Amino acid sequence: MAEDPYEVGRGGSRAFWADSVADAIEERDPDEPIVIKGGVSPSGVPHIGHFNEIMRGYYVAEALRDRGHEVRQVFTADDKDRLRAVPRQLADLDWNVVGLGEVDAGALGRNLGKPYTDIPDPFGCCDSYGAHFTTLLRKSAELVGVDVEFVSNTELYADGEFEAVTRRVLERADRARDVLSEYQNKVDDDYVPFLPQCAECGKITEGVTAVDLDAGEVEYVCEDVEAGDQTIEGCGHEGTATLRDGKLPWRFEWPGQWEILGVDFEPFGKDHAEGSWPSGEDVAENVLDIQPPVPMVYEWFTLDGEPLSSSSGNVITVDEVLDILEPEVFKYFFVKDPRKQRDFSVENVDQLVDEFDRFERRYFDEADGSEDEVELAERAYPMVVDEPREQRVRIPYTFAAVLGMTDDPEQREQIARKEGHIPDDAPEWAVEQALARVERAQEWASLTNNEFNYELKRAEMPDVSFDDATAAALDELADFIAEGHDGEAIQSEIYETAKRNDIDISEFFSAGYRLLFDDTEGPQLGTFIAKLDQEFVVERFRRNE
């Protein structure tokens, strides 16, 4: 029996969960190359939840490579699965997410029940629907610099790689039925663990009527198939299929992949941990007579508190994430304990960046941390970045968002240097990388329409004039800001200054917005002012050009 998937990677003396997993793999003394696998069905827009399958394997692969092992990381596209439902959204190869009204959704509906690789690409750019979404997954890995070998299930069947496994399952059909009946109620004495593809309509069906293993064929009737809450109608065709003209049911196919690819470790989501993994382990040991790989369960992600779902359209793609985050920050997100549910909050992504920056500083002994935090940084940071470089420069994310409120690149650099975020001796490459964060932070401000999504009038003061009372109040507020108070204190002082000078509070706030944005409204003024460079704010509130 394999290890408990909930316990692998947990506890022990290791600060990094991937090292604990590597320990469990080494205990088995596997042949090399050690094979690490992930996989998904390319059913729709790939999102960051799917990317769990790649990144969890990536860190374990890197941990093993650090120990001198040869490692092969593979990712199976389960593209011979049938299309069970029409998704609400699709994405082209440039990651533009579109609704079904922008593609031929009717064609997808007419192809329900067929393998993804037999369905035309809705965008007309790839060989099939399955190839299209597998390409997006491959591009996701390339965007973050993770080298993964993609394997098509359809090709494995077509090349005969599954044939020996399929034959063994059918030879042991009674045993297969006994095993599967422990996990599925619909298994009866007539159940056959093979799904032929109808030669007439192309759909994957379940109506096997006879098996001839000497000929390597099955006879079938193309019958209706239940898919969730709908029925995919069969065409009624009676035919004969070879063992390559169909597929194993998922609960047999997954263990079959382990044997064919020689898999030593595979992470999977908690949905599989409760269903597919126990049956897969049973099938591997008692039907296929193989040892299942080392398992590890990971928790799902949520997106701003809601479940990620391609079918419902609640997704964020890797490409979209990299519009607002550096690849290394996104990779750091997966360094965290995989057994804890994580929410990817676009609104609060600045907190993730700040956390990464501390993680990076700990690696370079520039920030304090607990013993475990320091050990984690020392172990995982070299896997997160392409090359650890001590002269790198990170501008705080929210300050980068402030810099994004002006379009002048030279002014951005001047302000960052003036505020001490770019050292005088920083090399050119480090300055360039540091300022690249500004564009991402600016995109984040626009995407969330937050307090930084305004145009700050830095170049010249707006053409404004104030009565004597307001002018005096602005001077008082400028003096207070010059003393170095925090945002909460400044916000409170704005109210107090308006009261002392007998000025309408809303009009006083409006005066501040006019000076900064040439507008009458904006973000919470006090906390926002505290995030700006102090000298600029003081001079502006004193109305100095």
Coordinates of C-alpha atoms in Angstrom, one line a residue:
M1 CA 0.0 0.0 0.0
A2 CA 1.3 3.5 -0.9
E3 CA 1.9 6.3 1.5
D4 CA -1.0 8.4 2.9
P5 CA -1.4 11.2 0.4
Y6 CA -2.4 13.6 3.2
E7 CA 0.8 12.9 5.1
V8 CA 3.4 12.9 2.4
G9 CA 5.4 16.2 2.6
R10 CA 4.0 17.0 6.0
G11 CA 6.1 17.3 9.2
G12 CA 9.6 16.1 9.8
S13 CA 12.6 18.3 10.1
R14 CA 12.2 19.9 6.6
A15 CA 11.3 23.5 6.3
F16 CA 10.3 23.0 2.6
W17 CA 7.5 20.5 1.9
A18 CA 9.2 19.5 -1.4
D19 CA 12.2 18.1 0.5
S20 CA 9.9 16.0 2.6
V21 CA 8.3 14.6 -0.6
A22 CA 11.7 14.0 -2.0
D23 CA 12.6 12.0 1.1
A24 CA 9.5 9.8 0.6
I25 CA 10.5 9.1 -3.0
E26 CA 14.1 8.3 -2.1
E27 CA 13.0 5.8 0.5
R28 CA 11.7 3.7 -2.4
D29 CA 15.1 3.7 -4.1
P30 CA 13.6 4.3 -7.5
D31 CA 15.2 3.7 -10.9
E32 CA 16.4 6.7 -12.8
P33 CA 15.2 8.9 -14.3
I34 CA 12.7 9.5 -11.5
V35 CA 9.4 10.3 -13.1
I36 CA 7.1 13.0 -11.7
K37 CA 3.7 13.4 -13.3
G38 CA 0.8 15.7 -13.4
G39 CA -2.2 15.9 -15.7
V40 CA -5.5 17.4 -16.5
S41 CA -8.3 17.0 -19.0
P42 CA -8.0 20.0 -21.5
S43 CA -11.6 20.8 -21.2
G44 CA -11.5 24.6 -21.2
V45 CA -9.6 27.7 -20.2
P46 CA -6.6 26.6 -18.1
H47 CA -6.3 28.6 -14.9
I48 CA -3.9 28.8 -12.0
G49 CA -5.6 25.9 -10.2
H50 CA -4.6 23.6 -13.1
F51 CA -1.1 25.0 -12.7
N52 CA -0.9 23.4 -9.3
E53 CA -0.4 20.1 -11.2
I54 CA 2.8 21.5 -12.8
M55 CA 4.3 23.6 -10.0
R56 CA 3.9 21.0 -7.2
G57 CA 5.8 18.6 -9.4
Y58 CA 8.3 21.2 -10.4
Y59 CA 9.5 21.8 -6.8
V60 CA 9.8 18.1 -6.0
A61 CA 11.7 17.6 -9.3
E62 CA 14.1 20.5 -8.4
A63 CA 14.6 19.1 -4.9
L64 CA 15.6 15.7 -6.3
R65 CA 17.8 17.3 -9.0
D66 CA 19.6 19.2 -6.2
R67 CA 20.4 15.8 -4.7
G68 CA 22.0 14.6 -7.9
H69 CA 19.1 12.6 -9.4
E70 CA 18.0 12.5 -13.0
V71 CA 14.4 13.6 -13.1
R72 CA 11.7 13.5 -15.9
Q73 CA 8.7 15.7 -15.3
V74 CA 5.8 14.8 -17.5
F75 CA 2.3 16.2 -17.8
T76 CA -0.4 14.2 -19.4
A77 CA -3.1 15.8 -21.4
D78 CA -6.1 13.5 -20.8
D79 CA -7.3 14.5 -24.2
K80 CA -9.1 11.3 -25.2
D81 CA -11.7 12.1 -22.6
R82 CA -15.2 13.0 -23.9
L83 CA -16.5 16.5 -24.0
R84 CA -19.2 16.4 -21.4
A85 CA -20.5 20.0 -21.4
V86 CA -20.0 23.2 -23.4
P87 CA -17.9 25.6 -21.3
R88 CA -19.1 29.2 -20.7
Q89 CA -15.8 30.7 -21.8
L90 CA -12.9 29.9 -24.1
A91 CA -9.5 31.5 -24.7
D92 CA -7.5 32.0 -27.9
L93 CA -3.8 31.4 -28.0
D94 CA -3.1 35.0 -27.0
W95 CA -5.1 34.4 -23.8
N96 CA -8.0 36.6 -24.8
V97 CA -11.0 35.0 -22.9
V98 CA -14.2 35.1 -24.9
G99 CA -17.8 34.1 -24.5
L100 CA -19.4 31.4 -26.5
G101 CA -21.1 34.0 -28.7
E102 CA -17.7 34.8 -30.2
V103 CA -17.0 31.3 -31.4
D104 CA -19.1 28.5 -33.0
A105 CA -20.6 27.2 -29.8
G106 CA -23.1 25.2 -31.8
A107 CA -20.3 23.1 -33.2
L108 CA -19.2 22.3 -29.7
G109 CA -22.7 21.2 -28.7
R110 CA -22.8 18.9 -31.7
N111 CA -19.6 17.3 -30.6
L112 CA -20.6 16.4 -27.1
G113 CA -19.4 12.9 -26.2
K114 CA -16.4 13.0 -28.6
P115 CA -12.8 13.0 -27.5
Y116 CA -11.3 16.5 -27.2
T117 CA -8.8 15.6 -29.9
D118 CA -11.6 14.8 -32.4
I119 CA -13.3 18.1 -31.9
P120 CA -12.4 21.0 -34.2
D121 CA -10.5 23.9 -32.6
P122 CA -13.1 26.7 -32.1
F123 CA -10.5 29.2 -33.1
G124 CA -9.2 27.3 -36.1
C125 CA -5.5 27.6 -35.1
C126 CA -4.7 24.1 -33.7
D127 CA -5.4 20.6 -34.8
S128 CA -8.2 20.1 -32.3
Y129 CA -10.1 21.5 -29.3
G130 CA -7.8 19.3 -27.1
A131 CA -4.6 20.5 -28.8
H132 CA -5.7 24.1 -28.4
F133 CA -6.1 24.0 -24.6
T134 CA -3.1 21.8 -24.2
T135 CA -1.1 24.4 -26.0
L136 CA -2.3 27.0 -23.5
L137 CA -1.1 24.8 -20.7
R138 CA 2.3 24.4 -22.3
K139 CA 2.5 28.1 -22.8
S140 CA 1.7 28.6 -19.1
A141 CA 4.7 26.6 -18.1
E142 CA 6.9 28.4 -20.6
L143 CA 5.8 31.8 -19.2
V144 CA 7.2 31.0 -15.8
G145 CA 10.2 29.1 -17.1
V146 CA 9.2 25.5 -16.0
D147 CA 10.4 22.8 -18.4
V148 CA 7.7 20.1 -18.6
E149 CA 7.3 17.2 -21.1
F150 CA 3.7 17.1 -22.3
V151 CA 2.2 13.7 -23.3
S152 CA -1.0 13.2 -25.1
N153 CA -3.2 10.4 -24.0
T154 CA -4.7 10.2 -27.5
E155 CA -1.3 9.6 -28.9
L156 CA -0.5 7.0 -26.3
Y157 CA -3.6 5.0 -27.3
A158 CA -2.9 5.5 -31.0
D159 CA 0.7 4.3 -30.7
G160 CA -0.4 1.2 -28.8
E161 CA 1.2 2.3 -25.5
F162 CA -2.0 1.5 -23.7
E163 CA -2.7 -1.8 -25.5
A164 CA -1.0 -4.1 -23.1
V165 CA -2.5 -2.4 -20.0
T166 CA -6.0 -2.5 -21.6
R167 CA -5.6 -6.2 -22.5
R168 CA -4.6 -7.0 -18.9
V169 CA -7.5 -5.1 -17.4
L170 CA -10.0 -6.9 -19.7
E171 CA -8.3 -10.3 -19.0
R172 CA -9.0 -9.6 -15.4
A173 CA -12.4 -8.1 -15.9
D174 CA -13.9 -10.0 -12.9
R175 CA -11.2 -8.7 -10.6
A176 CA -11.6 -5.2 -12.1
R177 CA -15.3 -5.3 -11.4
D178 CA -14.8 -6.4 -7.8
V179 CA -12.3 -3.6 -7.2
L180 CA -14.4 -0.9 -8.8
S181 CA -17.6 -2.0 -7.2
E182 CA -16.1 -0.8 -3.9
Y183 CA -16.1 2.8 -5.3
Q184 CA -19.0 2.9 -7.8
N185 CA -22.5 1.7 -7.3
K186 CA -23.3 1.3 -11.0
V187 CA -20.8 -1.6 -11.5
D188 CA -22.8 -4.8 -12.2
D189 CA -22.0 -8.2 -13.6
D190 CA -22.2 -6.9 -17.1
Y191 CA -19.8 -4.0 -16.6
V192 CA -16.8 -4.1 -19.0
P193 CA -13.9 -1.7 -18.2
F194 CA -13.5 -0.4 -21.7
L195 CA -15.1 2.6 -23.5
P196 CA -15.1 2.1 -27.3
Q197 CA -15.3 5.0 -29.7
C198 CA -18.2 4.7 -32.1
A199 CA -17.0 4.4 -35.7
E200 CA -20.2 6.0 -36.9
C201 CA -20.6 9.1 -34.8
G202 CA -17.2 9.3 -33.1
K203 CA -18.6 9.4 -29.5
I204 CA -17.1 7.5 -26.6
T205 CA -19.7 5.0 -25.6
E206 CA -20.2 2.4 -22.8
G207 CA -22.2 -0.2 -24.6
V208 CA -19.8 -3.1 -24.9
T209 CA -21.6 -6.3 -25.8
A210 CA -18.7 -8.8 -26.3
V211 CA -14.9 -9.0 -25.9
D212 CA -12.6 -11.1 -28.1
L213 CA -9.1 -10.8 -26.6
D214 CA -7.6 -13.2 -29.1
A215 CA -8.6 -10.8 -31.9
G216 CA -8.0 -7.7 -29.7
E217 CA -11.5 -6.4 -30.3
V218 CA -14.7 -5.5 -28.6
E219 CA -18.3 -5.4 -30.0
Y220 CA -20.5 -2.5 -29.0
V221 CA -23.7 -0.6 -29.4
C222 CA -23.5 3.2 -29.4
E223 CA -25.9 4.0 -26.6
D224 CA -26.8 7.0 -24.5
V225 CA -24.4 8.1 -21.8
E226 CA -25.2 10.1 -18.7
A227 CA -22.9 13.1 -18.3
G228 CA -23.6 14.9 -15.1
D229 CA -27.2 16.2 -15.3
Q230 CA -27.6 15.6 -19.0
T231 CA -27.7 12.7 -21.4
I232 CA -25.4 12.5 -24.4
E233 CA -27.4 10.6 -27.0
G234 CA -25.8 7.6 -28.8
C235 CA -26.5 6.9 -32.4
G236 CA -27.4 3.3 -32.0
H237 CA -24.6 2.0 -34.3
E238 CA -23.5 -1.6 -33.7
G239 CA -19.8 -2.1 -34.5
T240 CA -16.5 -3.6 -33.6
A241 CA -13.5 -1.6 -32.1
T242 CA -9.9 -2.6 -31.5
L243 CA -8.3 -1.9 -28.2
R244 CA -6.8 1.2 -29.7
D245 CA -10.2 2.4 -30.8
G246 CA -11.4 3.5 -27.4
K247 CA -10.1 4.1 -24.0
L248 CA -10.0 2.8 -20.4
P249 CA -12.4 4.4 -17.9
W250 CA -10.6 7.0 -15.8
R251 CA -10.2 4.9 -12.7
F252 CA -8.3 2.3 -14.8
E253 CA -6.6 4.8 -17.1
W254 CA -4.9 6.7 -14.4
P255 CA -3.1 3.7 -12.9
G256 CA -2.4 2.7 -16.5
Q257 CA -0.5 5.9 -17.0
W258 CA 1.6 5.1 -13.9
E259 CA 2.7 1.9 -15.5
I260 CA 3.3 3.2 -19.0
L261 CA 5.2 6.2 -17.9
G262 CA 6.9 4.6 -14.9
V263 CA 5.6 7.3 -12.5
D264 CA 7.3 7.6 -9.2
F265 CA 5.4 10.6 -7.8
E266 CA 2.1 12.4 -8.6
P267 CA 0.4 15.2 -6.7
F268 CA -3.4 15.7 -7.1
G269 CA -6.2 17.8 -5.8
K270 CA -8.4 16.8 -2.8
D271 CA -11.2 15.7 -5.2
H272 CA -9.0 12.9 -6.4
A273 CA -7.8 12.1 -2.9
E274 CA -11.3 11.2 -1.8
G275 CA -12.3 9.3 -4.9
S276 CA -9.9 8.4 -7.7
W277 CA -6.8 7.9 -5.6
P278 CA -8.2 5.1 -3.3
S279 CA -9.5 3.3 -6.3
G280 CA -6.4 4.0 -8.4
E281 CA -4.2 2.5 -5.6
D282 CA -6.5 -0.5 -5.5
V283 CA -6.5 -1.0 -9.2
A284 CA -2.7 -0.6 -9.4
E285 CA -2.0 -3.2 -6.7
N286 CA -4.9 -5.7 -7.3
V287 CA -5.5 -5.5 -11.1
L288 CA -2.3 -4.3 -12.7
D289 CA 0.1 -5.7 -10.1
I290 CA 2.1 -2.6 -9.9
Q291 CA 3.2 -0.3 -7.1
P292 CA 1.3 3.1 -7.2
P293 CA 3.5 6.2 -7.1
V294 CA 4.2 8.3 -4.0
P295 CA 1.1 10.5 -3.7
M296 CA 0.5 13.9 -2.3
V297 CA -2.8 15.8 -2.0
Y298 CA -3.0 19.5 -2.4
E299 CA -5.8 21.9 -1.5
W300 CA -7.6 23.9 -4.1
F301 CA -7.2 27.6 -4.8
T302 CA -10.0 30.1 -4.6
L303 CA -10.1 33.3 -6.6
D304 CA -11.1 36.3 -4.5
G305 CA -12.9 33.9 -2.2
E306 CA -14.8 31.9 -4.9
P307 CA -13.9 28.5 -6.3
L308 CA -11.9 28.5 -9.5
S309 CA -14.0 26.9 -12.3
S310 CA -13.5 26.9 -16.1
S311 CA -17.1 25.8 -16.6
S312 CA -18.5 28.7 -14.6
G313 CA -16.0 31.2 -16.0
N314 CA -14.5 32.1 -12.6
V315 CA -10.9 31.9 -13.7
I316 CA -7.6 33.8 -13.8
T317 CA -5.0 32.6 -16.2
V318 CA -1.2 32.5 -15.8
D319 CA -0.9 35.1 -18.5
E320 CA -3.3 37.4 -16.6
V321 CA -1.4 36.9 -13.4
L322 CA 1.9 37.8 -15.1
D323 CA 0.4 41.1 -16.2
I324 CA 0.4 42.1 -12.5
L325 CA 3.2 39.9 -11.0
E326 CA 6.8 39.0 -11.8
P327 CA 7.1 35.3 -12.7
E328 CA 9.2 34.7 -9.5
V329 CA 6.5 36.1 -7.3
F330 CA 3.9 33.8 -8.9
K331 CA 6.3 30.8 -8.5
Y332 CA 6.7 31.8 -4.8
F333 CA 2.9 31.4 -4.4
F334 CA 3.4 27.7 -4.9
V335 CA 6.2 27.4 -2.3
K336 CA 3.6 27.7 0.4
D337 CA 2.2 24.6 2.1
P338 CA 0.1 22.7 -0.5
R339 CA -2.2 21.3 2.2
K340 CA -3.6 24.7 3.1
Q341 CA -6.3 26.3 1.0
R342 CA -5.0 29.5 -0.6
D343 CA -7.0 32.4 -1.9
F344 CA -5.5 34.2 -4.8
S345 CA -6.8 37.7 -4.2
V346 CA -6.2 40.1 -7.1
E347 CA -7.3 43.0 -4.9
N348 CA -4.7 42.2 -2.3
V349 CA -1.9 41.0 -4.5
D350 CA 0.3 43.7 -3.1
Q351 CA 0.4 41.7 0.1
L352 CA 1.7 38.6 -1.8
V353 CA 4.5 40.8 -3.4
D354 CA 5.5 42.2 0.0
E355 CA 5.7 38.6 1.4
F356 CA 7.9 37.5 -1.6
D357 CA 10.1 40.5 -1.0
R358 CA 10.7 39.5 2.6
F359 CA 11.3 35.9 1.5
E360 CA 13.9 37.2 -0.9
R361 CA 15.6 39.4 1.6
R362 CA 15.8 36.5 4.1
Y363 CA 17.8 34.5 1.5
F364 CA 20.3 37.4 1.3
D365 CA 20.4 37.9 5.1
E366 CA 18.7 41.2 4.7
A367 CA 15.6 40.5 6.8
D368 CA 14.9 38.7 10.0
G369 CA 12.7 35.6 10.2
S370 CA 12.1 32.5 12.3
E371 CA 14.5 29.6 11.9
D372 CA 12.0 27.8 9.6
E373 CA 11.4 30.9 7.5
V374 CA 15.1 31.4 7.0
E375 CA 15.7 27.8 6.1
L376 CA 12.8 27.9 3.7
A377 CA 14.2 30.9 1.9
E378 CA 17.7 29.4 1.7
R379 CA 16.2 26.2 0.3
A380 CA 13.4 27.3 -2.1
Y381 CA 14.6 30.8 -3.3
P382 CA 17.1 29.4 -5.9
M383 CA 14.2 27.4 -7.3
V384 CA 12.0 30.4 -7.6
V385 CA 14.4 32.8 -9.5
D386 CA 16.4 32.0 -12.6
E387 CA 19.6 33.2 -10.9
P388 CA 20.0 34.6 -7.4
R389 CA 21.7 38.0 -7.7
E390 CA 22.5 40.0 -4.6
Q391 CA 22.4 43.3 -6.5
R392 CA 18.8 42.9 -7.5
V393 CA 16.5 45.8 -6.5
R394 CA 12.8 45.6 -5.5
I395 CA 10.6 48.7 -5.4
P396 CA 7.8 48.1 -2.9
Y397 CA 4.7 47.2 -4.9
T398 CA 2.4 49.9 -3.7
F399 CA 5.1 52.5 -4.2
A400 CA 5.5 51.1 -7.7
A401 CA 1.8 51.7 -8.1
V402 CA 2.3 55.3 -7.0
L403 CA 5.1 55.7 -9.6
G404 CA 2.7 54.3 -12.2
M405 CA 0.5 57.3 -11.7
T406 CA 3.0 59.3 -13.8
D407 CA 3.9 58.2 -17.3
D408 CA 7.4 59.7 -17.4
P409 CA 10.0 56.9 -17.0
E410 CA 12.7 59.3 -16.1
Q411 CA 10.6 60.9 -13.4
R412 CA 9.7 57.4 -12.1
E413 CA 13.4 56.6 -11.7
Q414 CA 14.2 59.9 -10.1
I415 CA 11.5 59.6 -7.5
A416 CA 12.5 56.0 -6.7
R417 CA 16.1 57.0 -6.3
K418 CA 15.1 60.0 -4.2
E419 CA 13.1 57.9 -1.9
G420 CA 15.9 55.4 -1.5
H421 CA 14.3 52.5 -3.3
I422 CA 17.1 52.5 -5.9
P423 CA 20.6 52.6 -4.5
D424 CA 23.2 54.9 -6.2
D425 CA 25.4 51.9 -7.1
A426 CA 22.6 49.7 -8.5
P427 CA 23.7 48.2 -11.9
E428 CA 21.7 49.1 -14.9
W429 CA 20.1 45.6 -15.2
A430 CA 18.9 45.9 -11.6
V431 CA 17.4 49.3 -12.2
E432 CA 15.6 48.1 -15.3
Q433 CA 14.1 45.1 -13.6
A434 CA 13.1 47.2 -10.6
L435 CA 11.2 49.7 -12.7
A436 CA 9.5 46.9 -14.7
R437 CA 7.4 46.3 -11.6
V438 CA 5.9 49.7 -12.1
E439 CA 4.0 48.6 -15.2
R440 CA 2.7 45.5 -13.4
A441 CA 1.5 47.6 -10.4
Q442 CA -0.1 50.1 -12.8
E443 CA -2.0 47.2 -14.5
W444 CA -3.1 46.0 -11.0
A445 CA -4.4 49.5 -10.2
S446 CA -6.4 49.6 -13.4
L447 CA -7.7 46.1 -13.0
T448 CA -8.9 46.6 -9.5
N449 CA -9.7 50.3 -9.9
N450 CA -8.1 50.9 -6.6
E451 CA -6.7 54.1 -4.9
F452 CA -3.7 54.1 -7.3
N453 CA -5.9 54.2 -10.5
Y454 CA -5.6 58.0 -10.9
E455 CA -3.3 60.3 -12.8
L456 CA -1.1 62.1 -10.3
K457 CA -0.3 65.6 -11.6
R458 CA 3.4 65.6 -10.8
A459 CA 4.8 67.5 -13.8
E460 CA 3.0 70.8 -12.9
M461 CA 0.6 72.0 -10.4
P462 CA -3.0 72.2 -11.6
D463 CA -4.4 75.7 -12.2
V464 CA -6.2 76.1 -8.9
S465 CA -6.9 79.0 -6.5
F466 CA -8.2 79.0 -2.9
D467 CA -9.7 81.5 -0.5
D468 CA -7.5 82.7 2.4
A469 CA -9.0 80.3 4.9
T470 CA -8.4 77.2 2.7
A471 CA -4.9 78.4 1.7
A472 CA -4.0 78.8 5.4
A473 CA -5.5 75.3 6.2
L474 CA -3.4 73.7 3.4
D475 CA -0.3 75.3 4.8
E476 CA -1.1 73.9 8.3
L477 CA -1.7 70.5 6.8
A478 CA 1.6 70.7 4.8
D479 CA 3.5 71.4 8.1
F480 CA 1.9 68.4 9.7
I481 CA 2.7 66.1 6.8
A482 CA 6.4 67.4 6.9
E483 CA 6.6 66.0 10.5
G484 CA 6.4 62.5 9.1
H485 CA 3.1 61.2 10.4
D486 CA 1.4 58.0 9.1
G487 CA -1.7 57.8 7.0
E488 CA -4.2 57.4 9.8
A489 CA -2.8 60.4 11.6
I490 CA -2.9 62.5 8.4
Q491 CA -6.5 61.5 7.7
S492 CA -7.5 62.5 11.2
E493 CA -5.6 65.8 10.9
I494 CA -7.4 66.7 7.7
Y495 CA -10.7 66.7 9.6
E496 CA -9.1 68.7 12.5
T497 CA -7.5 71.3 10.2
A498 CA -10.8 71.9 8.4
K499 CA -12.6 72.4 11.7
R500 CA -10.0 74.8 13.1
N501 CA -10.3 76.9 10.0
D502 CA -14.1 76.7 9.8
I503 CA -13.9 75.1 6.4
D504 CA -16.5 72.6 5.1
I505 CA -14.8 69.2 5.4
S506 CA -15.9 67.9 2.0
E507 CA -14.6 71.1 0.3
F508 CA -11.2 70.7 2.1
F509 CA -10.9 67.2 0.8
S510 CA -11.8 68.5 -2.6
A511 CA -9.0 71.0 -2.3
G512 CA -6.5 68.2 -1.7
Y513 CA -7.8 66.2 -4.7
R514 CA -7.6 69.2 -7.0
L515 CA -3.9 69.8 -6.0
L516 CA -3.0 66.1 -6.6
F517 CA -5.3 65.0 -9.4
D518 CA -7.0 68.1 -10.8
D519 CA -10.2 66.4 -9.8
T520 CA -12.7 66.8 -7.0
E521 CA -12.6 63.3 -5.7
G522 CA -10.2 60.4 -5.2
P523 CA -8.9 57.8 -2.8
Q524 CA -8.9 58.1 1.0
L525 CA -6.7 61.2 1.1
G526 CA -4.7 60.7 4.3
T527 CA -3.7 57.1 3.8
F528 CA -2.9 57.9 0.1
I529 CA -0.8 60.9 0.9
A530 CA 1.3 58.8 3.3
K531 CA 2.3 56.5 0.4
L532 CA 3.6 59.4 -1.7
D533 CA 7.1 60.9 -1.4
Q534 CA 6.8 63.4 1.4
E535 CA 8.7 66.3 -0.2
F536 CA 6.4 66.3 -3.2
V537 CA 3.2 66.3 -1.1
V538 CA 4.5 69.1 1.2
E539 CA 5.5 71.3 -1.7
R540 CA 2.3 70.7 -3.5
F541 CA 0.1 71.5 -0.5
R542 CA 2.1 74.7 0.0
R543 CA 1.3 75.4 -3.7
N544 CA 4.9 75.7 -4.7
E545 CA 5.4 75.0 -8.4

